Short mmCIF file of C-alpha atoms in Angstrom, two decimals:
data_model
loop_
_atom_site.label_atom_id
_atom_site.label_comp_id
_atom_site.label_asym_id
_atom_site.label_seq_id
_atom_site.Cartn_x
_atom_site.Cartn_y
_atom_site.Cartn_z
CA MET A 1 0.35 -0.17 0.09
CA GLU A 2 3.00 2.31 0.68
CA ALA A 3 4.23 1.63 -2.95
CA LEU A 4 0.57 2.92 -4.25
CA GLY A 5 0.78 6.27 -2.31
CA ILE A 6 2.77 7.13 -4.95
CA TRP A 7 1.22 6.47 -8.12
CA ASN A 8 1.21 9.69 -9.16
CA TYR A 9 4.47 10.35 -9.74
CA TRP A 10 4.40 7.21 -11.26
CA GLY A 11 1.71 7.90 -13.80
CA VAL A 12 3.79 11.54 -14.39
CA VAL A 13 6.98 10.12 -15.54
CA LEU A 14 5.12 7.06 -17.19
CA LEU A 15 3.66 10.38 -19.40
CA MET A 16 6.28 12.80 -19.44
CA MET A 17 8.24 9.30 -20.80
CA ILE A 18 5.92 9.27 -23.57
CA GLY A 19 6.23 12.76 -24.51
CA LEU A 20 9.66 13.15 -24.56
CA TYR A 21 9.99 9.99 -26.88
CA THR A 22 7.68 11.62 -29.28
CA VAL A 23 9.53 14.93 -29.46
CA ILE A 24 13.10 12.77 -30.25
CA ALA A 25 11.59 9.99 -32.25
CA ARG A 26 9.18 10.96 -34.36
CA ASP A 27 10.08 13.49 -37.25
CA HIS A 28 6.76 15.27 -38.55
CA LEU A 29 7.38 19.09 -36.67
CA VAL A 30 3.90 19.45 -34.90
CA LYS A 31 4.19 15.36 -34.14
CA LYS A 32 6.90 16.98 -31.93
CA LEU A 33 5.01 19.69 -30.54
CA ILE A 34 2.15 18.04 -29.25
CA GLY A 35 4.58 15.73 -27.95
CA LEU A 36 6.30 18.84 -26.04
CA GLY A 37 2.29 19.37 -25.23
CA ILE A 38 2.39 16.19 -23.11
CA PHE A 39 5.80 16.86 -21.57
CA GLN A 40 4.08 19.90 -19.99
CA VAL A 41 1.01 18.27 -19.18
CA ALA A 42 2.73 15.60 -17.22
CA VAL A 43 4.25 18.13 -15.54
CA ILE A 44 1.51 20.70 -14.79
CA LEU A 45 -0.07 17.36 -13.30
CA PHE A 46 2.84 16.41 -10.71
CA TYR A 47 2.65 19.46 -8.71
CA VAL A 48 -1.21 19.79 -8.48
CA SER A 49 -1.32 16.10 -7.56
CA MET A 50 1.87 17.27 -5.15
CA GLY A 51 -0.82 20.09 -4.14
CA LYS A 52 -3.46 17.51 -3.05
CA VAL A 53 -4.47 16.73 0.22
CA THR A 54 -6.76 14.08 0.93
CA GLY A 55 -10.21 15.33 2.72
CA GLY A 56 -9.27 19.34 1.61
CA THR A 57 -11.81 20.74 -0.69
CA ALA A 58 -11.02 23.35 -3.97
CA PRO A 59 -10.02 26.02 -2.82
CA ILE A 60 -12.98 28.60 -2.28
CA ILE A 61 -13.41 29.99 1.14
CA PRO A 62 -17.41 29.42 1.35
CA GLU A 63 -19.59 31.78 3.33
CA GLY A 64 -19.54 31.89 7.13
CA ALA A 65 -16.13 29.91 7.26
CA ASP A 66 -15.09 28.97 10.46
CA GLY A 67 -11.27 28.22 9.87
CA SER A 68 -11.61 24.60 10.41
CA GLU A 69 -12.11 23.68 6.74
CA VAL A 70 -9.49 21.51 5.03
CA TYR A 71 -7.81 23.47 1.46
CA SER A 72 -6.00 22.03 -0.56
CA ASN A 73 -2.69 23.47 -1.31
CA PRO A 74 -3.44 27.12 -3.82
CA LEU A 75 0.21 27.85 -4.32
CA PRO A 76 0.52 24.74 -7.23
CA HIS A 77 -3.00 25.59 -8.90
CA VAL A 78 -1.59 29.34 -9.31
CA LEU A 79 2.31 28.30 -10.81
CA MET A 80 0.11 25.83 -13.01
CA LEU A 81 -2.22 28.54 -14.40
CA THR A 82 1.02 30.31 -15.33
CA ALA A 83 2.37 27.54 -17.40
CA ILE A 84 -0.34 26.26 -19.58
CA VAL A 85 -1.39 30.15 -20.51
CA VAL A 86 2.16 30.26 -21.48
CA GLY A 87 2.38 26.81 -22.92
CA VAL A 88 -0.14 27.63 -25.29
CA ALA A 89 1.76 30.85 -26.57
CA THR A 90 4.63 29.29 -26.87
CA LEU A 91 3.11 26.60 -29.08
CA ALA A 92 1.44 29.05 -31.42
CA VAL A 93 5.13 30.27 -31.86
CA GLY A 94 5.83 27.02 -32.26
CA LEU A 95 3.30 26.03 -34.85
CA ALA A 96 4.07 29.72 -36.71
CA LEU A 97 7.43 28.42 -37.09
CA VAL A 98 6.41 25.18 -38.57
CA ILE A 99 4.58 27.00 -41.19
CA ARG A 100 7.52 29.31 -42.24
CA ILE A 101 9.40 26.33 -42.60
CA ARG A 102 7.20 23.99 -44.82
CA GLU A 103 7.62 27.77 -47.03
CA ALA A 104 11.30 27.55 -47.11
CA TYR A 105 11.97 24.14 -47.30
CA GLY A 106 8.98 23.06 -48.68
CA THR A 107 8.78 20.24 -45.62
CA VAL A 108 8.28 19.66 -42.55
CA GLU A 109 9.37 15.98 -41.73
CA GLU A 110 13.25 16.19 -39.95
CA ASP A 111 14.93 13.97 -41.45
CA GLU A 112 14.22 15.47 -44.96
CA LEU A 113 14.99 19.13 -44.02
CA GLN A 114 18.62 17.83 -42.59
CA ARG A 115 18.90 16.08 -46.22
CA GLN A 116 18.49 19.53 -47.25
CA ASN A 117 20.52 21.40 -45.50
CA ARG A 118 23.69 19.16 -46.13
CA ALA A 119 22.78 19.43 -49.82
CA GLY A 120 22.79 23.09 -49.77
CA SER A 121 26.09 23.46 -47.70
CA MET B 1 -8.27 7.66 -5.49
CA TRP B 2 -9.32 4.73 -8.25
CA ILE B 3 -11.16 7.58 -10.05
CA GLU B 4 -8.00 9.32 -10.96
CA ILE B 5 -6.26 6.25 -10.75
CA LEU B 6 -8.45 5.50 -13.82
CA LEU B 7 -8.41 8.61 -15.39
CA PHE B 8 -4.46 8.22 -15.57
CA GLY B 9 -4.93 5.48 -17.29
CA LEU B 10 -7.33 6.73 -19.89
CA LEU B 11 -4.92 9.58 -20.38
CA LEU B 12 -2.02 7.47 -20.75
CA ILE B 13 -3.81 5.01 -23.52
CA THR B 14 -4.69 8.29 -25.00
CA ALA B 15 -0.96 9.41 -25.07
CA VAL B 16 0.11 6.60 -26.48
CA THR B 17 -2.60 6.57 -29.16
CA ILE B 18 -1.40 9.54 -30.56
CA VAL B 19 2.46 9.22 -30.49
CA GLY B 20 1.74 6.15 -32.45
CA LEU B 21 -1.04 8.05 -35.31
CA ASN B 22 -0.32 8.93 -38.39
CA ASP B 23 -2.54 10.66 -39.01
CA LEU B 24 -2.13 14.35 -37.75
CA PHE B 25 -5.65 15.86 -37.88
CA ALA B 26 -6.76 12.68 -35.87
CA ALA B 27 -4.24 13.08 -33.47
CA ALA B 28 -4.66 17.09 -33.12
CA MET B 29 -8.93 15.96 -32.32
CA LEU B 30 -7.21 13.40 -29.77
CA SER B 31 -4.87 15.79 -28.30
CA GLY B 32 -8.54 17.40 -27.59
CA ILE B 33 -9.60 14.44 -25.64
CA PHE B 34 -7.08 14.17 -24.33
CA SER B 35 -6.77 18.55 -22.34
CA LEU B 36 -10.69 17.36 -21.17
CA LEU B 37 -9.39 14.05 -19.48
CA CYS B 38 -6.52 16.35 -17.40
CA ALA B 39 -9.19 18.68 -16.41
CA SER B 40 -11.42 16.40 -15.27
CA LEU B 41 -7.93 15.02 -13.23
CA PHE B 42 -7.52 18.52 -12.24
CA THR B 43 -10.68 19.14 -10.78
CA LEU B 44 -10.75 16.08 -9.42
CA MET B 45 -7.42 17.17 -7.66
CA ASP B 46 -9.22 20.06 -6.17
CA ALA B 47 -7.40 22.36 -9.22
CA VAL B 48 -11.16 23.80 -10.58
CA ASP B 49 -8.63 26.68 -11.83
CA VAL B 50 -6.34 25.00 -13.68
CA ALA B 51 -8.66 22.60 -14.56
CA PHE B 52 -11.35 25.33 -16.41
CA THR B 53 -8.18 26.59 -18.24
CA GLU B 54 -7.15 23.63 -19.70
CA ALA B 55 -10.24 22.76 -21.00
CA ALA B 56 -10.81 26.13 -22.61
CA VAL B 57 -7.07 26.77 -23.54
CA GLY B 58 -6.06 22.99 -23.91
CA ALA B 59 -9.06 21.52 -25.05
CA GLY B 60 -10.21 24.47 -27.42
CA ILE B 61 -7.24 27.09 -28.29
CA SER B 62 -4.22 24.36 -28.74
CA THR B 63 -6.82 22.54 -30.67
CA VAL B 64 -7.80 24.96 -33.03
CA LEU B 65 -4.02 26.13 -33.17
CA MET B 66 -3.36 22.77 -34.58
CA ILE B 67 -5.45 21.99 -36.81
CA GLY B 68 -4.82 25.62 -38.48
CA ALA B 69 -0.67 25.20 -38.52
CA LEU B 70 -2.25 21.10 -40.17
CA ALA B 71 -4.11 22.42 -42.76
CA LEU B 72 -0.81 24.59 -44.15
CA THR B 73 1.26 22.12 -43.13
CA GLY B 74 0.18 18.86 -44.64
CA SER B 75 -1.46 16.55 -42.34
CA ARG B 76 0.14 12.84 -43.28
CA GLU B 77 2.86 11.50 -41.39
CA TYR B 78 5.16 9.44 -43.22
CA GLN B 79 5.47 5.93 -41.50
CA GLN B 80 8.83 5.30 -39.47
CA PRO B 81 10.57 2.56 -38.12
CA THR B 82 10.62 2.56 -34.18
CA ARG B 83 14.28 3.66 -32.84
CA LEU B 84 15.78 1.96 -30.41
CA GLY B 85 18.31 5.37 -29.83
CA PRO B 86 15.67 7.75 -28.05
CA PHE B 87 13.91 4.30 -26.45
CA VAL B 88 16.62 3.70 -24.43
CA VAL B 89 17.33 7.57 -23.62
CA VAL B 90 13.58 7.98 -22.49
CA LEU B 91 14.15 4.56 -20.37
CA LEU B 92 16.95 5.78 -18.43
CA THR B 93 15.75 8.92 -17.98
CA GLY B 94 12.08 7.63 -16.31
CA ALA B 95 13.79 5.24 -14.70
CA MET B 96 16.12 8.19 -13.21
CA LEU B 97 12.97 9.95 -12.26
CA ILE B 98 11.02 6.73 -10.58
CA TYR B 99 14.04 6.35 -8.50
CA GLY B 100 13.89 10.13 -8.07
CA THR B 101 10.34 10.03 -6.50
CA LEU B 102 10.85 7.03 -4.04
CA ASP B 103 11.20 8.93 -0.84
CA MET B 104 7.64 11.52 -1.73
CA PRO B 105 5.79 12.60 0.02
CA ALA B 106 2.67 9.63 -0.92
CA TYR B 107 -0.35 11.50 -2.32
CA GLY B 108 -2.79 13.71 -0.64
CA ASP B 109 -0.59 13.20 2.72
CA PRO B 110 -1.22 16.28 4.74
CA ALA B 111 2.05 17.01 6.05
CA ALA B 112 4.25 16.96 3.17
CA PRO B 113 6.96 19.74 3.03
CA ILE B 114 4.76 21.56 0.25
CA HIS B 115 1.93 22.12 2.39
CA GLN B 116 4.51 23.72 5.94
CA HIS B 117 5.71 26.80 4.69
CA VAL B 118 3.99 29.77 2.59
CA ALA B 119 0.42 28.46 1.57
CA PRO B 120 -1.31 28.45 5.27
CA GLU B 121 -0.77 32.09 5.41
CA TYR B 122 -2.19 32.69 1.69
CA VAL B 123 -5.14 30.10 2.78
CA ALA B 124 -5.05 32.26 5.52
CA GLY B 125 -4.68 35.58 5.11
CA THR B 126 -6.48 35.85 1.91
CA ASP B 127 -10.29 36.27 3.38
CA ALA B 128 -8.51 39.58 6.13
CA GLU B 129 -6.36 40.73 3.44
CA PHE B 130 -8.33 40.87 0.10
CA GLY B 131 -11.46 40.01 1.14
CA ILE B 132 -12.01 37.28 -2.08
CA PRO B 133 -13.22 34.21 -1.60
CA ASN B 134 -11.08 32.03 -4.03
CA ILE B 135 -7.55 31.59 -2.72
CA VAL B 136 -5.87 31.22 -5.86
CA THR B 137 -7.27 34.60 -7.55
CA ALA B 138 -6.30 36.40 -4.40
CA VAL B 139 -2.53 34.37 -4.90
CA LEU B 140 -2.99 35.32 -8.38
CA ALA B 141 -3.85 38.28 -9.07
CA SER B 142 -2.06 40.20 -5.31
CA TYR B 143 0.09 38.24 -3.74
CA ARG B 144 2.04 37.33 -6.66
CA GLY B 145 1.08 40.17 -8.81
CA PHE B 146 4.21 40.80 -10.73
CA ASP B 147 4.23 37.09 -11.86
CA THR B 148 0.65 37.59 -14.09
CA LEU B 149 2.17 40.90 -15.39
CA GLY B 150 5.79 38.40 -15.92
CA GLU B 151 3.05 36.08 -17.98
CA THR B 152 1.26 39.27 -19.63
CA ALA B 153 4.87 40.38 -21.27
CA VAL B 154 5.83 36.25 -22.45
CA ILE B 155 2.19 36.28 -24.03
CA PHE B 156 2.51 39.56 -25.56
CA THR B 157 5.80 39.05 -26.94
CA ALA B 158 4.53 35.85 -28.18
CA GLY B 159 2.39 37.66 -30.24
CA VAL B 160 5.06 39.61 -31.76
CA GLY B 161 6.85 36.58 -32.44
CA VAL B 162 4.00 35.22 -34.44
CA MET B 163 3.22 38.03 -36.59
CA ALA B 164 6.62 39.16 -37.31
CA LEU B 165 6.72 35.21 -38.33
CA LEU B 166 3.63 35.07 -40.38
CA LEU B 167 3.21 38.63 -42.08
CA GLY B 168 6.35 38.18 -43.20
CA ARG B 169 5.20 35.27 -44.91
CA ARG B 170 2.60 37.34 -46.39
CA LYS B 171 5.10 39.88 -48.09
CA ARG B 172 6.72 36.88 -49.93
CA GLU B 173 4.35 35.25 -51.35
CA ASP B 174 3.20 38.49 -52.75
CA GLU B 175 7.34 38.54 -54.04
CA ILE B 176 6.66 35.00 -55.89
CA GLN B 177 4.11 36.59 -57.73
CA ILE B 178 5.71 39.39 -59.17
CA GLU B 179 9.27 37.96 -59.61
CA PRO B 180 9.04 33.85 -59.45
CA SER B 181 12.64 33.49 -59.33
CA GLU B 182 12.95 30.51 -56.58
CA ASP B 183 16.51 30.04 -56.49
CA GLU B 184 17.51 33.56 -55.47
CA LEU B 185 14.37 32.87 -52.89
CA LYS B 186 15.90 29.60 -51.14
CA GLY B 187 19.62 31.19 -51.42
CA GLY B 188 18.05 33.85 -49.77
CA ASP B 189 16.26 31.57 -46.45
CA ALA B 190 18.91 29.48 -46.45
#
């Protein structure tokens, strides 16, 4: 049961491995960005799952609170809100770069890009 | 706890399917489902603000951006063999991270170090200092307002970057129409 207590970290590590594999092994640049998104979600889940308190509720103070309520940790939530929004900003820049690469090279497959670069230099 | 584990399992299955798909339109749609599963998981972990941001941004805007980009770049991915090198690297990284988690506090443990320092002060002070019921909002906009200001600067920079990249593109298309010397164009880009 003690090993089961840290299941969330193991799930996060598995998810991160899937994302990392996609970024390294797949050639299509948009697929790489999807992999990066999976990796990012793994990191966000890691933080949010650390903030969970058993028996706690969402960190919103109800009316007539007497101070005896248990809340999950709000700090990871705040930091991960920022991470999600910055993540979509970087995704947009990445996709714009992919579109420009497609126009300059006529392909978005990484091995083909490298072949063209070698042939050009 | 079991619902969380079940959802996490579904999340992993979706991720593996996304990696395996060669049709990238299907992969983009599945990444929307992936975000929705994430949002459910965040709700179960009491992170309601993160959940609705993920549902709006991850399942909404990201999918739209992805499909828009795929329409411009082509959505077929060439079938490629499973490579050993990346697999070994990923397995090694995963093994090291698993080793690193072995002495982490258990899921939901109220005595974990993360709950001992700054967070209790935020929880206790929010109502008295700001009178905002939602602690996450109070921390985001008041206690850590400068973080949010920095975030806004990052988003502004990203917007300027996207505009610089894509507006330059439109000009180049006009140039192609006027003088279609493709060799010169490629030389300029490389």
